[in-house]
Amino acid sequence: MSDPSIETVGMDSLIVRLFDSIDEEHMPWMLAADHALREAFGEALIDLVPSYTTLLVHYDIQRLDLQAARARVSEALAGLTPATSGEGQRHVIPVWYDVSVGPELERIAERLGVSHEDVIARHCARDYSVFALGFAPGYAFMGRLDDELATPRLKTPRQKVAAGSVAIAERQTAVYPTLSPGGWNIVGRTAVALFGRDREGYSLFRPGDKVRFEAISREAFIEQGGDPTPLAERGDTPTEAQT
């Protein structure tokens, strides 16, 4: 890791940039930096938001001025070493893969010249790293997908994507935690609740976690509390992927 850069983005916020590219191998460094900064700022920290390559530090200007805040960042990251493996949690998310709830499953299979089952097997074949949370509460950006599964975002986003929809965009995958608009390719649905105010930290996933998807039947999905209503019946308009 090269020397971090510190950018002022507001009177009470700094962006700390550790890397310039997305890579799963960067995650131990990002986790270590997250921990070090939280320790260094203590009660002066209002919020800290890690992303793929940066961390946003929002601090209390009643406790620290800009110079002091920048100094704390520099001191916290001096001699930083990567976090040890296994610090994040591992989650197995059961998914019902079916074109009724994941219409892009058909398009991806046709593009690759393979069966739906082969697309599903590839999506379930590896653990994905949680890089960042964003877009919506509990929405985790995960990667990286197998190159062949990489699929462009939809040209026209859907107005409504069902909660629990499992999606693909480029070499990333995600699960929509709530009903919302969305432009990713939907391939299935899970009954697992990803966000809740009664959960510590609200979100099931945290940056640094590992996630693996597991294919289940429609019957098992319903038994787990899943809603099998087809996506098209929710007022969604079919769209085509960008080329």
Short mmCIF file of C-alpha atoms in Angstrom, two decimals:
data_model
loop_
_atom_site.label_atom_id
_atom_site.label_comp_id
_atom_site.label_asym_id
_atom_site.label_seq_id
_atom_site.Cartn_x
_atom_site.Cartn_y
_atom_site.Cartn_z
CA MET A 1 0.00 0.00 0.00
CA SER A 2 1.30 3.45 -0.92
CA ASP A 3 1.03 6.43 1.41
CA PRO A 4 -2.63 7.37 1.95
CA SER A 5 -3.85 10.71 0.63
CA ILE A 6 -6.10 12.94 2.73
CA GLU A 7 -8.63 15.16 0.97
CA THR A 8 -10.80 17.82 2.60
CA VAL A 9 -14.39 17.43 1.39
CA GLY A 10 -16.18 19.71 3.86
CA MET A 11 -15.69 21.72 6.99
CA ASP A 12 -16.08 18.55 9.06
CA SER A 13 -15.19 15.73 6.66
CA LEU A 14 -12.12 14.10 5.15
CA ILE A 15 -11.68 11.48 2.45
CA VAL A 16 -8.80 9.10 3.12
CA ARG A 17 -7.71 7.35 -0.08
CA LEU A 18 -5.73 4.14 0.29
CA PHE A 19 -5.94 2.74 -3.24
CA ASP A 20 -6.85 3.75 -6.79
CA SER A 21 -8.40 0.47 -7.96
CA ILE A 22 -10.87 -2.11 -6.70
CA ASP A 23 -9.30 -5.37 -5.56
CA GLU A 24 -10.33 -7.98 -2.99
CA GLU A 25 -6.73 -8.04 -1.76
CA HIS A 26 -7.17 -4.45 -0.55
CA MET A 27 -9.88 -5.39 1.96
CA PRO A 28 -7.53 -6.29 4.86
CA TRP A 29 -5.95 -2.84 4.55
CA MET A 30 -9.32 -1.11 4.41
CA LEU A 31 -10.51 -2.97 7.51
CA ALA A 32 -7.33 -2.13 9.39
CA ALA A 33 -7.65 1.54 8.46
CA ASP A 34 -11.30 1.56 9.55
CA HIS A 35 -10.36 0.18 12.96
CA ALA A 36 -7.36 2.49 13.39
CA LEU A 37 -9.35 5.62 12.53
CA ARG A 38 -12.21 4.73 14.86
CA GLU A 39 -9.71 4.25 17.67
CA ALA A 40 -7.87 7.49 16.87
CA PHE A 41 -10.93 9.75 16.68
CA GLY A 42 -12.86 8.21 19.56
CA GLU A 43 -15.74 10.42 20.71
CA ALA A 44 -14.79 13.05 18.13
CA LEU A 45 -15.92 10.70 15.35
CA ILE A 46 -19.46 11.25 14.07
CA ASP A 47 -19.38 8.71 11.26
CA LEU A 48 -16.88 6.67 9.25
CA VAL A 49 -17.91 5.22 5.89
CA PRO A 50 -15.55 2.77 4.18
CA SER A 51 -15.81 2.22 0.44
CA TYR A 52 -13.86 0.32 -2.22
CA THR A 53 -10.69 2.42 -1.96
CA THR A 54 -11.50 5.28 0.42
CA LEU A 55 -12.86 6.05 3.87
CA LEU A 56 -15.03 9.08 4.61
CA VAL A 57 -14.28 10.50 8.06
CA HIS A 58 -16.98 12.78 9.50
CA TYR A 59 -15.75 14.38 12.73
CA ASP A 60 -17.06 16.78 15.38
CA ILE A 61 -15.72 20.28 14.68
CA GLN A 62 -16.55 21.23 18.26
CA ARG A 63 -13.80 18.83 19.32
CA LEU A 64 -11.31 18.99 16.44
CA ASP A 65 -10.30 21.57 13.89
CA LEU A 66 -9.17 20.59 10.39
CA GLN A 67 -5.47 20.53 11.21
CA ALA A 68 -6.00 18.32 14.26
CA ALA A 69 -8.26 15.97 12.30
CA ARG A 70 -5.71 15.56 9.52
CA ALA A 71 -3.02 14.92 12.11
CA ARG A 72 -5.08 12.17 13.72
CA VAL A 73 -5.53 10.47 10.36
CA SER A 74 -1.80 10.59 9.63
CA GLU A 75 -0.89 9.27 13.08
CA ALA A 76 -3.51 6.50 12.94
CA LEU A 77 -2.33 5.18 9.59
CA ALA A 78 1.41 5.44 10.24
CA GLY A 79 2.83 1.92 10.20
CA LEU A 80 -0.54 0.41 9.33
CA THR A 81 -0.56 -3.35 8.77
CA PRO A 82 -3.37 -5.32 7.11
CA ALA A 83 -6.03 -6.93 9.24
CA THR A 84 -5.79 -10.66 9.68
CA SER A 85 -8.12 -12.85 7.65
CA GLY A 86 -11.37 -13.99 9.18
CA GLU A 87 -12.24 -10.70 10.88
CA GLY A 88 -15.46 -10.35 8.90
CA GLN A 89 -18.44 -12.68 9.17
CA ARG A 90 -19.36 -15.28 6.57
CA HIS A 91 -22.98 -15.46 5.42
CA VAL A 92 -24.76 -18.09 3.34
CA ILE A 93 -27.79 -16.57 1.62
CA PRO A 94 -30.45 -18.98 0.27
CA VAL A 95 -31.79 -17.85 -3.10
CA TRP A 96 -34.66 -19.00 -5.28
CA TYR A 97 -33.34 -18.56 -8.81
CA ASP A 98 -36.20 -18.42 -11.32
CA VAL A 99 -37.08 -16.24 -14.32
CA SER A 100 -40.36 -15.23 -12.66
CA VAL A 101 -38.47 -13.37 -9.94
CA GLY A 102 -35.16 -13.04 -11.79
CA PRO A 103 -35.96 -12.22 -15.41
CA GLU A 104 -32.37 -11.51 -16.45
CA LEU A 105 -31.46 -15.11 -15.68
CA GLU A 106 -32.79 -15.93 -19.13
CA ARG A 107 -30.82 -13.18 -20.88
CA ILE A 108 -27.53 -14.06 -19.19
CA ALA A 109 -27.96 -17.75 -20.03
CA GLU A 110 -28.70 -16.95 -23.67
CA ARG A 111 -25.70 -14.65 -23.93
CA LEU A 112 -23.38 -17.33 -22.57
CA GLY A 113 -25.05 -20.14 -24.49
CA VAL A 114 -25.62 -22.15 -21.33
CA SER A 115 -28.55 -23.33 -19.23
CA HIS A 116 -30.17 -21.46 -16.36
CA GLU A 117 -28.71 -24.09 -14.05
CA ASP A 118 -25.19 -23.32 -15.25
CA VAL A 119 -25.61 -19.59 -14.61
CA ILE A 120 -26.92 -20.39 -11.12
CA ALA A 121 -24.04 -22.75 -10.42
CA ARG A 122 -21.52 -20.11 -11.42
CA HIS A 123 -23.15 -17.45 -9.26
CA CYS A 124 -23.11 -19.84 -6.28
CA ALA A 125 -19.56 -21.09 -6.87
CA ARG A 126 -17.58 -18.58 -4.83
CA ASP A 127 -17.53 -16.39 -1.76
CA TYR A 128 -17.98 -12.68 -2.46
CA SER A 129 -16.35 -9.89 -0.47
CA VAL A 130 -18.52 -7.05 0.80
CA PHE A 131 -16.70 -3.95 -0.43
CA ALA A 132 -19.08 -1.22 0.70
CA LEU A 133 -22.61 -0.32 1.80
CA GLY A 134 -24.60 2.29 -0.06
CA PHE A 135 -27.42 3.21 -2.46
CA ALA A 136 -30.01 2.08 0.13
CA PRO A 137 -29.80 1.04 3.81
CA GLY A 138 -28.38 -2.47 3.97
CA TYR A 139 -27.41 -2.57 0.28
CA ALA A 140 -24.01 -4.26 0.03
CA PHE A 141 -21.78 -4.05 -3.04
CA MET A 142 -20.08 -7.43 -3.40
CA GLY A 143 -17.56 -8.94 -5.76
CA ARG A 144 -15.94 -9.96 -7.74
CA LEU A 145 -17.99 -12.04 -10.15
CA ASP A 146 -16.64 -14.56 -12.58
CA ASP A 147 -15.67 -12.66 -15.76
CA GLU A 148 -18.21 -14.51 -17.88
CA LEU A 149 -21.08 -13.54 -15.57
CA ALA A 150 -20.23 -9.84 -15.76
CA THR A 151 -23.27 -8.10 -17.25
CA PRO A 152 -23.86 -4.38 -17.96
CA ARG A 153 -26.49 -2.51 -16.00
CA LEU A 154 -29.91 -2.14 -17.58
CA LYS A 155 -30.27 0.76 -19.98
CA THR A 156 -33.52 1.80 -18.27
CA PRO A 157 -33.74 1.08 -14.53
CA ARG A 158 -36.86 -0.55 -13.18
CA GLN A 159 -39.16 1.65 -11.14
CA LYS A 160 -39.72 -1.15 -8.64
CA VAL A 161 -37.43 -3.99 -7.63
CA ALA A 162 -38.73 -6.37 -4.97
CA ALA A 163 -37.02 -6.63 -1.60
CA GLY A 164 -34.66 -9.59 -1.57
CA SER A 165 -33.94 -9.44 -5.30
CA VAL A 166 -30.48 -10.83 -6.08
CA ALA A 167 -28.76 -8.88 -8.81
CA ILE A 168 -25.68 -8.61 -11.02
CA ALA A 169 -24.01 -5.56 -12.59
CA GLU A 170 -20.62 -5.72 -14.28
CA ARG A 171 -18.45 -7.84 -11.95
CA GLN A 172 -20.48 -7.07 -8.84
CA THR A 173 -23.46 -8.68 -7.19
CA ALA A 174 -25.91 -7.41 -4.58
CA VAL A 175 -29.25 -7.98 -2.87
CA TYR A 176 -31.92 -5.26 -2.76
CA PRO A 177 -32.85 -4.98 0.94
CA THR A 178 -36.12 -3.10 0.36
CA LEU A 179 -38.55 -2.32 -2.46
CA SER A 180 -36.79 0.32 -4.55
CA PRO A 181 -35.88 1.41 -8.07
CA GLY A 182 -32.91 -0.39 -9.56
CA GLY A 183 -30.90 -0.88 -12.72
CA TRP A 184 -29.13 -4.15 -12.00
CA ASN A 185 -29.87 -7.51 -13.64
CA ILE A 186 -32.18 -9.57 -11.41
CA VAL A 187 -31.51 -13.31 -11.26
CA GLY A 188 -33.33 -14.51 -8.14
CA ARG A 189 -34.80 -13.64 -4.76
CA THR A 190 -34.03 -14.37 -1.10
CA ALA A 191 -36.28 -14.27 1.96
CA VAL A 192 -33.41 -13.14 4.23
CA ALA A 193 -33.98 -9.72 5.83
CA LEU A 194 -30.90 -7.59 5.17
CA PHE A 195 -31.84 -4.47 7.10
CA GLY A 196 -33.66 -3.92 10.36
CA ARG A 197 -33.70 -1.28 13.07
CA ASP A 198 -33.71 -4.00 15.73
CA ARG A 199 -30.37 -5.35 14.44
CA GLU A 200 -27.09 -4.01 15.77
CA GLY A 201 -25.68 -1.78 13.06
CA TYR A 202 -29.01 -2.19 11.21
CA SER A 203 -27.40 -4.01 8.25
CA LEU A 204 -26.81 -7.77 8.07
CA PHE A 205 -23.65 -7.21 6.04
CA ARG A 206 -20.57 -5.17 6.89
CA PRO A 207 -17.54 -4.32 4.73
CA GLY A 208 -15.09 -7.19 4.94
CA ASP A 209 -17.78 -9.86 5.30
CA LYS A 210 -17.91 -12.84 2.94
CA VAL A 211 -21.14 -13.90 1.26
CA ARG A 212 -22.00 -17.09 -0.61
CA PHE A 213 -25.31 -17.71 -2.35
CA GLU A 214 -27.05 -21.10 -2.15
CA ALA A 215 -29.77 -22.18 -4.58
CA ILE A 216 -33.02 -23.40 -3.01
CA SER A 217 -36.41 -24.50 -4.33
CA ARG A 218 -39.53 -22.37 -4.62
CA GLU A 219 -41.09 -24.38 -1.80
CA ALA A 220 -38.14 -23.75 0.52
CA PHE A 221 -38.19 -20.04 -0.37
CA ILE A 222 -41.88 -19.78 0.58
CA GLU A 223 -41.31 -21.78 3.80
CA GLN A 224 -38.66 -19.21 4.75
CA GLY A 225 -41.21 -16.41 4.37
CA GLY A 226 -40.40 -15.41 0.80
CA ASP A 227 -42.89 -13.68 -1.49
CA PRO A 228 -43.03 -15.54 -4.85
CA THR A 229 -44.98 -12.79 -6.67
CA PRO A 230 -43.40 -12.50 -10.14
CA LEU A 231 -41.43 -9.31 -10.72
CA ALA A 232 -43.55 -8.37 -13.74
CA GLU A 233 -46.68 -8.30 -11.57
CA ARG A 234 -45.17 -5.56 -9.41
CA GLY A 235 -45.42 -2.95 -12.14
CA ASP A 236 -41.90 -3.40 -13.47
CA THR A 237 -41.20 -2.68 -17.12
CA PRO A 238 -38.95 -5.13 -18.99
CA THR A 239 -35.68 -3.48 -19.98
CA GLU A 240 -32.65 -4.36 -22.00
CA ALA A 241 -29.03 -4.33 -20.90
CA GLN A 242 -26.58 -1.81 -22.26
CA THR A 243 -24.20 -3.03 -24.91
#
